[in-house]
Every structure is written in structure tokens, then in C-alpha cells.
CSV table of C-alpha atoms in Angstrom, one decimal:
chain,number,residue,atom,x,y,z
A,1,MET,CA,95.8,141.9,83.7
A,2,VAL,CA,97.2,139.8,80.8
A,3,ALA,CA,100.4,139.4,78.9
A,4,SER,CA,100.5,140.7,75.4
A,5,GLY,CA,100.2,137.5,73.4
A,6,CYS,CA,98.9,134.0,73.6
A,7,ARG,CA,100.9,131.3,75.2
A,8,GLY,CA,101.1,129.5,71.9
A,9,SER,CA,101.4,125.8,71.6
A,10,GLY,CA,102.2,125.2,75.2
A,11,PRO,CA,105.3,124.1,77.1
A,12,ASN,CA,107.8,121.6,75.7
A,13,ARG,CA,106.6,118.1,76.6
A,14,ALA,CA,109.5,116.2,75.1
A,15,THR,CA,111.0,115.3,78.4
A,16,ALA,CA,107.7,114.4,80.1
A,17,PRO,CA,107.9,111.0,81.9
A,18,ALA,CA,105.5,108.3,80.9
A,19,ARG,CA,103.9,107.8,84.4
A,20,PRO,CA,103.1,110.6,86.8
A,21,VAL,CA,103.9,110.0,90.5
A,22,VAL,CA,101.3,110.0,93.3
A,23,VAL,CA,101.8,110.4,97.0
A,24,PRO,CA,100.3,107.7,99.3
A,25,ILE,CA,97.6,109.2,101.5
A,26,ARG,CA,97.4,107.4,104.8
A,27,SER,CA,94.2,109.0,106.2
A,28,PRO,CA,91.2,108.1,103.9
A,29,ALA,CA,88.7,110.7,103.1
A,30,VAL,CA,85.3,110.6,104.9
A,31,GLY,CA,83.2,108.2,102.9
A,32,ALA,CA,84.9,105.3,101.1
A,33,LEU,CA,83.1,105.7,97.8
A,34,TYR,CA,82.7,108.6,95.4
A,35,VAL,CA,79.9,109.1,92.9
A,36,PRO,CA,81.1,108.6,89.3
A,37,GLY,CA,80.6,111.7,87.2
A,38,ARG,CA,79.7,114.0,90.1
A,39,PHE,CA,81.5,117.3,90.6
A,40,SER,CA,82.0,118.5,94.2
A,41,VAL,CA,82.5,122.3,94.3
A,42,VAL,CA,84.3,123.2,97.5
A,43,ILE,CA,83.9,126.9,98.5
A,44,PRO,CA,85.9,128.1,101.5
A,45,THR,CA,84.3,131.3,102.9
A,46,ARG,CA,84.9,133.9,105.6
A,47,ASN,CA,83.0,137.1,105.8
A,48,GLU,CA,82.0,137.2,102.2
A,49,GLY,CA,78.6,138.9,102.7
A,50,ARG,CA,76.3,138.7,99.7
A,51,MET,CA,79.1,137.4,97.5
A,52,LEU,CA,78.7,133.9,98.9
A,53,ALA,CA,75.0,133.6,97.9
A,54,MET,CA,75.9,135.0,94.5
A,55,THR,CA,78.5,132.2,94.1
A,56,THR,CA,76.4,129.3,95.3
A,57,ASP,CA,73.4,130.4,93.2
A,58,SER,CA,75.6,130.6,90.1
A,59,VAL,CA,77.0,127.1,90.6
A,60,LEU,CA,73.6,125.5,91.5
A,61,ASP,CA,71.4,127.4,89.1
A,62,ALA,CA,73.5,128.1,86.0
A,63,THR,CA,75.7,125.0,85.7
A,64,LYS,CA,74.6,122.6,82.9
A,65,TRP,CA,76.4,119.6,84.4
A,66,PRO,CA,73.8,117.2,85.7
A,67,ASP,CA,75.4,116.1,89.0
A,68,VAL,CA,76.8,118.8,91.2
A,69,GLU,CA,77.1,119.3,94.9
A,70,VAL,CA,78.4,122.3,96.8
A,71,VAL,CA,80.4,122.0,100.0
A,72,VAL,CA,80.8,125.4,101.7
A,73,VAL,CA,83.5,125.5,104.4
A,74,ASP,CA,82.7,128.4,106.7
A,75,ASP,CA,86.1,129.3,108.2
A,76,GLY,CA,85.0,131.4,111.0
A,77,SER,CA,82.7,134.0,109.5
A,78,THR,CA,81.5,136.7,111.8
A,79,ASP,CA,79.1,138.4,109.4
A,80,ASP,CA,75.7,137.1,108.4
A,81,SER,CA,76.8,135.6,105.1
A,82,ILE,CA,76.2,132.0,106.3
A,83,VAL,CA,72.9,132.5,108.2
A,84,GLY,CA,70.7,131.7,105.3
A,85,TYR,CA,72.4,128.4,104.7
A,86,ARG,CA,71.7,126.9,108.1
A,87,ARG,CA,68.4,125.3,107.0
A,88,SER,CA,69.1,125.1,103.2
A,89,PRO,CA,66.4,123.2,101.5
A,90,ASP,CA,68.7,122.3,98.6
A,91,PRO,CA,70.1,118.8,99.2
A,92,ARG,CA,73.0,119.6,96.9
A,93,LEU,CA,74.5,122.1,99.3
A,94,ARG,CA,76.2,121.3,102.6
A,95,ILE,CA,77.9,123.5,105.2
A,96,LEU,CA,81.0,122.6,107.2
A,97,ARG,CA,82.1,124.7,110.2
A,98,ALA,CA,85.7,125.6,110.9
A,99,ALA,CA,87.5,128.4,112.7
A,100,GLY,CA,90.5,130.1,111.2
A,101,LEU,CA,92.0,127.1,109.3
A,102,GLY,CA,93.3,129.2,106.4
A,103,VAL,CA,92.7,128.6,102.7
A,104,ALA,CA,94.8,125.4,102.2
A,105,LYS,CA,93.4,123.6,105.3
A,106,ALA,CA,89.8,124.7,104.6
A,107,ARG,CA,90.0,123.4,101.0
A,108,ASN,CA,91.3,120.1,102.2
A,109,LEU,CA,88.6,119.9,104.8
A,110,GLY,CA,85.9,120.4,102.2
A,111,ALA,CA,87.5,117.8,99.9
A,112,GLN,CA,87.5,115.4,102.7
A,113,TYR,CA,83.7,115.5,102.9
A,114,ALA,CA,83.2,115.8,99.1
A,115,ARG,CA,81.5,112.9,97.4
A,116,GLY,CA,82.3,113.6,93.8
A,117,GLU,CA,84.7,111.9,91.3
A,118,TYR,CA,85.8,115.5,90.5
A,119,VAL,CA,86.6,118.3,93.0
A,120,VAL,CA,86.6,122.0,92.1
A,121,PHE,CA,88.0,124.6,94.5
A,122,LEU,CA,86.2,127.9,94.0
A,123,ASP,CA,86.5,131.2,95.7
A,124,ALA,CA,83.3,132.6,97.4
A,125,HIS,CA,83.1,135.7,95.1
A,126,CYS,CA,82.6,134.2,91.6
A,127,VAL,CA,80.1,133.7,88.8
A,128,VAL,CA,80.6,130.7,86.6
A,129,SER,CA,79.7,130.0,83.0
A,130,PRO,CA,77.1,127.3,82.3
A,131,ASN,CA,79.6,125.1,80.5
A,132,TRP,CA,82.5,125.3,83.0
A,133,LEU,CA,82.2,121.8,84.4
A,134,ASP,CA,81.7,120.2,81.0
A,135,ARG,CA,84.9,121.8,79.9
A,136,PHE,CA,86.8,120.7,83.0
A,137,ALA,CA,85.6,117.1,82.5
A,138,LEU,CA,86.9,117.2,78.9
A,139,ALA,CA,90.3,118.4,80.0
A,140,LEU,CA,90.6,116.0,82.9
A,141,ALA,CA,89.8,113.0,80.7
A,142,GLU,CA,93.4,113.3,79.6
A,143,PRO,CA,95.2,110.8,81.9
A,144,ASP,CA,98.2,112.9,82.6
A,145,VAL,CA,96.4,116.2,83.3
A,146,ALA,CA,96.3,116.9,87.0
A,147,LEU,CA,94.6,120.2,87.2
A,148,VAL,CA,92.6,122.6,85.0
A,149,SER,CA,91.3,126.1,85.5
A,150,PRO,CA,89.1,128.5,83.4
A,151,CYS,CA,89.7,131.9,81.9
A,152,PHE,CA,89.1,134.6,84.5
A,153,THR,CA,87.4,138.0,84.1
A,154,ARG,CA,86.5,140.6,86.5
A,155,LEU,CA,82.9,140.4,87.8
A,156,GLU,CA,82.1,143.8,86.4
A,157,ALA,CA,83.4,143.3,82.8
A,158,PRO,CA,84.0,140.5,80.3
A,159,GLU,CA,87.3,141.9,79.3
A,160,PRO,CA,90.3,141.6,79.7
A,161,ARG,CA,90.6,137.8,80.2
A,162,GLY,CA,93.4,135.9,81.9
A,163,CYS,CA,94.0,132.2,81.2
A,164,GLY,CA,96.8,130.7,83.2
A,165,VAL,CA,99.6,132.5,85.0
A,166,PHE,CA,103.4,132.4,84.9
A,167,PHE,CA,106.3,133.6,87.1
A,168,GLY,CA,107.3,136.7,85.1
A,169,ASP,CA,110.5,137.9,86.7
A,170,ALA,CA,113.5,136.8,88.8
A,171,GLY,CA,111.5,137.4,92.0
A,172,LEU,CA,108.6,135.2,90.7
A,173,GLU,CA,106.0,137.9,90.4
A,174,GLN,CA,102.9,136.3,88.9
A,175,HIS,CA,101.6,137.5,85.5
A,176,TRP,CA,98.6,136.4,83.4
A,177,TYR,CA,98.5,134.9,80.0
A,178,GLN,CA,96.1,136.1,77.4
A,179,PRO,CA,93.9,133.2,76.3
A,180,CYS,CA,94.9,131.4,73.1
A,181,ASP,CA,92.6,131.1,70.1
A,182,SER,CA,91.8,127.4,70.9
A,183,THR,CA,88.8,125.2,71.4
A,184,MET,CA,90.7,122.9,73.7
A,185,ALA,CA,92.4,123.3,77.1
A,186,TYR,CA,96.2,123.7,76.8
A,187,ASP,CA,99.2,123.5,79.1
A,188,VAL,CA,100.2,126.5,81.3
A,189,PRO,CA,102.7,126.7,84.1
A,190,LEU,CA,100.3,127.7,86.9
A,191,ASN,CA,96.7,128.6,87.7
A,192,ILE,CA,95.4,130.7,90.6
A,193,GLY,CA,93.4,129.1,93.3
A,194,ALA,CA,90.2,131.1,92.6
A,195,CYS,CA,89.1,128.1,90.6
A,196,GLN,CA,91.1,124.8,90.3
A,197,ALA,CA,89.6,121.5,89.2
A,198,LEU,CA,91.1,118.0,89.6
A,199,ARG,CA,90.0,114.4,89.6
A,200,ARG,CA,89.6,113.4,93.2
A,201,ASP,CA,92.0,110.5,93.0
A,202,VAL,CA,94.7,112.8,91.5
A,203,PHE,CA,94.1,115.4,94.2
A,204,ASP,CA,94.6,112.8,96.9
A,205,GLY,CA,97.6,111.3,95.0
A,206,LEU,CA,99.4,114.7,94.8
A,207,GLY,CA,99.1,115.0,98.6
A,208,ARG,CA,96.3,117.6,98.5
A,209,TYR,CA,97.1,121.3,99.4
A,210,ASP,CA,100.2,121.4,101.5
A,211,MET,CA,99.0,121.6,105.2
A,212,GLY,CA,102.0,123.7,106.3
A,213,PHE,CA,100.9,126.9,104.6
A,214,SER,CA,99.6,129.7,106.7
A,215,SER,CA,96.3,131.5,106.3
A,216,TRP,CA,96.6,132.7,102.7
A,217,GLY,CA,98.9,132.8,99.7
A,218,PHE,CA,100.9,130.6,97.3
A,219,GLU,CA,99.1,127.3,98.3
A,220,ASP,CA,97.5,127.4,94.9
A,221,VAL,CA,100.6,127.9,92.7
A,222,GLU,CA,102.6,125.5,94.9
A,223,LEU,CA,100.1,122.7,94.0
A,224,CYS,CA,100.5,123.5,90.3
A,225,LEU,CA,104.3,123.5,90.6
A,226,ARG,CA,104.2,120.2,92.6
A,227,ALA,CA,102.0,118.7,89.9
A,228,TRP,CA,104.5,119.5,87.2
A,229,LEU,CA,107.4,118.2,89.2
A,230,PHE,CA,105.6,115.0,90.0
A,231,GLY,CA,105.1,114.3,86.3
A,232,TRP,CA,101.7,115.7,85.7
A,233,ARG,CA,100.4,118.5,83.5
A,234,VAL,CA,98.5,121.7,84.4
A,235,GLN,CA,96.1,123.2,81.9
A,236,ALA,CA,93.8,126.2,81.3
A,237,ASP,CA,90.6,126.1,79.3
A,238,PRO,CA,89.9,129.2,77.2
A,239,ILE,CA,86.2,128.4,76.8
A,240,ALA,CA,85.2,128.0,80.5
A,241,THR,CA,84.9,131.3,82.2
A,242,VAL,CA,84.7,132.4,85.8
A,243,GLY,CA,83.9,136.0,86.7
A,244,HIS,CA,85.9,136.8,89.9
A,245,GLN,CA,85.9,139.7,92.3
A,246,PHE,CA,89.5,140.9,92.3
A,247,ARG,CA,90.1,143.1,95.3
A,248,GLU,CA,92.7,144.8,97.3
A,249,GLN,CA,91.2,143.9,100.7
A,250,ARG,CA,89.7,140.7,102.1
A,251,GLY,CA,87.0,140.3,104.7
A,252,TYR,CA,89.5,139.2,107.3
A,253,GLU,CA,93.0,140.0,108.4
A,254,VAL,CA,96.0,138.4,106.7
A,255,ASP,CA,99.5,139.0,108.1
A,256,ASP,CA,102.1,140.0,105.6
A,257,ALA,CA,104.6,137.8,107.5
A,258,ASP,CA,102.4,134.8,106.8
A,259,ILE,CA,102.3,135.6,103.1
A,260,VAL,CA,106.1,135.8,103.0
A,261,TYR,CA,106.4,132.6,104.9
A,262,ASN,CA,104.2,130.8,102.4
A,263,PHE,CA,106.3,132.1,99.5
A,264,VAL,CA,109.6,131.0,101.2
A,265,ARG,CA,108.0,127.6,102.1
A,266,MET,CA,107.1,127.0,98.5
A,267,LEU,CA,110.7,127.7,97.5
A,268,ALA,CA,112.1,125.5,100.3
A,269,LEU,CA,109.8,122.6,99.2
A,270,HIS,CA,110.9,122.6,95.6
A,271,VAL,CA,113.8,124.9,94.6
A,272,ASP,CA,117.5,124.2,95.0
A,273,GLU,CA,120.5,126.5,95.3
A,274,PRO,CA,121.7,128.7,93.7
A,275,GLU,CA,118.2,129.5,92.5
A,276,PHE,CA,116.7,129.6,96.0
A,277,SER,CA,118.9,132.4,97.2
A,278,ALA,CA,118.7,134.2,93.9
A,279,ILE,CA,114.9,134.4,94.0
A,280,LEU,CA,114.9,135.7,97.6
A,281,THR,CA,117.5,138.3,96.6
A,282,ALA,CA,115.4,139.4,93.6
A,283,ARG,CA,112.4,139.9,95.9
A,284,GLY,CA,114.3,142.7,97.6
A,285,PRO,CA,114.9,143.4,101.3
A,286,ASN,CA,112.1,142.2,103.6
A,287,PRO,CA,112.4,141.7,107.3
A,288,ASN,CA,109.9,138.8,107.2
A,289,ILE,CA,112.2,136.7,105.1
A,290,PRO,CA,114.8,135.9,107.8
A,291,VAL,CA,111.9,135.2,110.2
A,292,ALA,CA,110.4,132.8,107.6
A,293,LEU,CA,113.7,131.0,107.1
A,294,GLU,CA,114.1,130.5,110.9
A,295,ARG,CA,110.6,129.1,111.1
A,296,ILE,CA,111.1,126.8,108.2
A,297,ALA,CA,114.3,125.4,109.7
A,298,ALA,CA,112.3,124.2,112.7
A,299,ASP,CA,108.7,123.5,111.7
A,300,GLY,CA,108.9,120.4,109.5
A,301,THR,CA,109.2,122.1,106.1
A,302,LEU,CA,112.5,120.4,105.4
A,303,GLU,CA,111.1,117.0,106.3
A,304,GLN,CA,108.2,117.6,103.9
A,305,ARG,CA,110.8,118.5,101.3
A,306,GLN,CA,112.5,115.2,101.8
A,307,ARG,CA,109.2,113.4,101.2
A,308,TYR,CA,108.5,115.4,98.0
A,309,ASP,CA,112.1,114.7,96.8
A,310,ARG,CA,111.3,111.0,96.9
A,311,MET,CA,108.3,111.5,94.6
A,312,ARG,CA,109.8,114.1,92.3
A,313,VAL,CA,110.6,113.2,88.7
A,314,ARG,CA,111.5,116.7,87.5
A,315,THR,CA,113.4,119.5,89.1
A,316,ALA,CA,112.4,123.2,89.6
A,317,ARG,CA,115.2,124.0,87.2
A,318,TRP,CA,113.5,121.9,84.5
A,319,PHE,CA,110.2,123.7,85.2
A,320,PHE,CA,111.7,127.1,84.7
A,321,HIS,CA,113.6,126.1,81.6
A,322,HIS,CA,110.8,124.1,79.8
A,323,ILE,CA,107.5,125.2,81.3
A,324,ASN,CA,107.6,128.7,82.8
A,325,THR,CA,108.1,130.6,79.5
A,326,THR,CA,107.2,134.2,79.0
A,327,PRO,CA,105.4,135.5,75.9
A,328,SER,CA,106.4,139.2,76.2
A,329,ALA,CA,107.5,139.8,79.7
A,330,SER,CA,108.1,143.5,79.1
A,331,ALA,CA,104.4,144.1,78.3
A,332,ALA,CA,103.0,141.7,80.9
A,333,GLU,CA,101.3,143.0,84.0
A,334,PRO,CA,101.3,141.4,87.5
A,335,ALA,CA,98.3,139.3,88.4
A,336,GLU,CA,95.5,141.0,90.3
A,337,PRO,CA,95.2,140.2,94.0
A,338,VAL,CA,92.8,137.4,94.7
């Protein structure tokens, strides 16, 4: 689960620009004002069974932070996981209904209705440590930190622990970092979407999760990559902990072609040649790659790339040279499926 060795002192920040870039958002969120100091925890769910109640109970009952709301986005569940929430007596919990939006769009929908100064995106199969939001608030007090995530463990065991991820090979396979011996959050290249926290204004300013992604996959690491390229920093906190159910199968169908499309879209949005072709070659032959390339040529991805290019202050080449460093790649293991 983790690489053999701490990330160390973090990426080279010598070339960091003084002012991060934000993207103008034309459509305002529902509700013009946000509550200072409030954390909105957005939980997309689809057929999570008892895991959903476990997650919301953990957030609402165990969290020390005094002002928390939970926004559950039911993205078309067909099981009974959402039934008990229809008349929830807890005013801190709200349910939004959707139908097959996919992860990126469901998270954006939840954020649209969130009222907090901070927004946390959390998977619906997690248990959180009591101090997690306190730690996130501390990290996000740094003005150039866009996003912070916790250390992750499996639900069934406190070890091993993963704290931030990196692209570990030429094909951009994701690997975990072992947490550093630190009392403060520190820079990492990427964080998985199982738990990502941002200030609400920064999330809006980054452009939110990219709406062009299909049902599942890479929307989380793309947001981290975009944050770095727009001049922000991404961090992991070694004290905050989230127990997460890592699993091989989800409670709904995900087409492999959609996952490949999302990966190729991420590259098309940010990576130039010759690295773009080299990465696809390193992934190995896959019949879904030509299909994804054809789709990307016609579906607005390249226009989105142009919009991002106007906001970018760093290149993907800079990211791979300065930020995406590997501690001991030969001993690292791929990230678990989320």
C-alpha cells in the first residue's frame, strides 16, 4: 500500500509563483453566502448499503469540529441505503437526489448546495478520526494551499498507512507515500478523492471537478494536478486519519472504456508532446485508447484545454520534474482501488 520511505521535506518550492490563479465561475452556487468556519462534508453515494450510515454517523457523531453539515448526494441508488435518511431528524444532514451523474458531477452538485466555508469530499465507506477537520482547517489556513487530504488506512486495520500518492512509473500508475514523521501537513503531488478538503472559494476558483469526466476515475488526481499547475499547493496531513474500505468491486457498474477515457482526458487537458504519447505508450496496448482519442477530439476536451492553458502558470513537465518525486520506486506498491 505504501512506498518504502517518507516523502521527506516535500517538493521543491523554489519556482512557485507568488499568486495562484483562479478560474472565473459564471454560475454562482445555490445560496449567496457561506457560513464562516463551517465544514460541509459532501458524500456522493450509490448502493453503499450499511456503509453509508456508518460514514455519516462517523462524521456527525465523532467529529470534534463544532460546525459541520453533511450533504449526501444519492446518485441513483437502487438498494435501501438511503431509505432511513428520508425523514432524518438531524438538521445537519441533507439529501440530494440525482441519477447516474458520476463522481465528478455528483461532488459538484453537493458543493453547489453546501453552505460551509470549507468543503470536504468524502467517500461513502469511511470512518473519520475526531480531529480530522481541525487538521484540515490548520492546513488550509496557508493561503497558497488549495487542497489537503488525511492519512488513509483500511477500515479493518490501522496499518499500513498511506499519506499522499504519486505517479510511480512511465505509465502514471499511482503509488502511496508512507507518512512522514511530522506534526504538520506537507506537500505531496496528489491525493485520492476518497477524502479531499478545500476552502470553498478555492474550489470554485479552480473550476471545481472537471465536468467532462465520465462516471468514475481520475477526476480526483486531475484536480490535484490542476491545482499545482495553477500555482497552488496540495498537501497531506499525517495526523488526520480516515479509515477507508478499499475494494475490488463497487456497488454499480463502471465501464473500463470510461476509466480509460478519463485517464486520456486528464492527459489531454494538461500534458504536452512528447510526454503525452510516451505515457500512452507506456500504458501498453489498449483498444479503448483510440476510442478515447476520437471522443476527445470531438467532445470539447480540447476547448477546455485552451481555457486551462490561459490560467496555467506551470507546465506538466515542471510538475513531473519538481513535484512528482519518487522515494523508492522499486519498493513502492500501486495504490489500492478506491
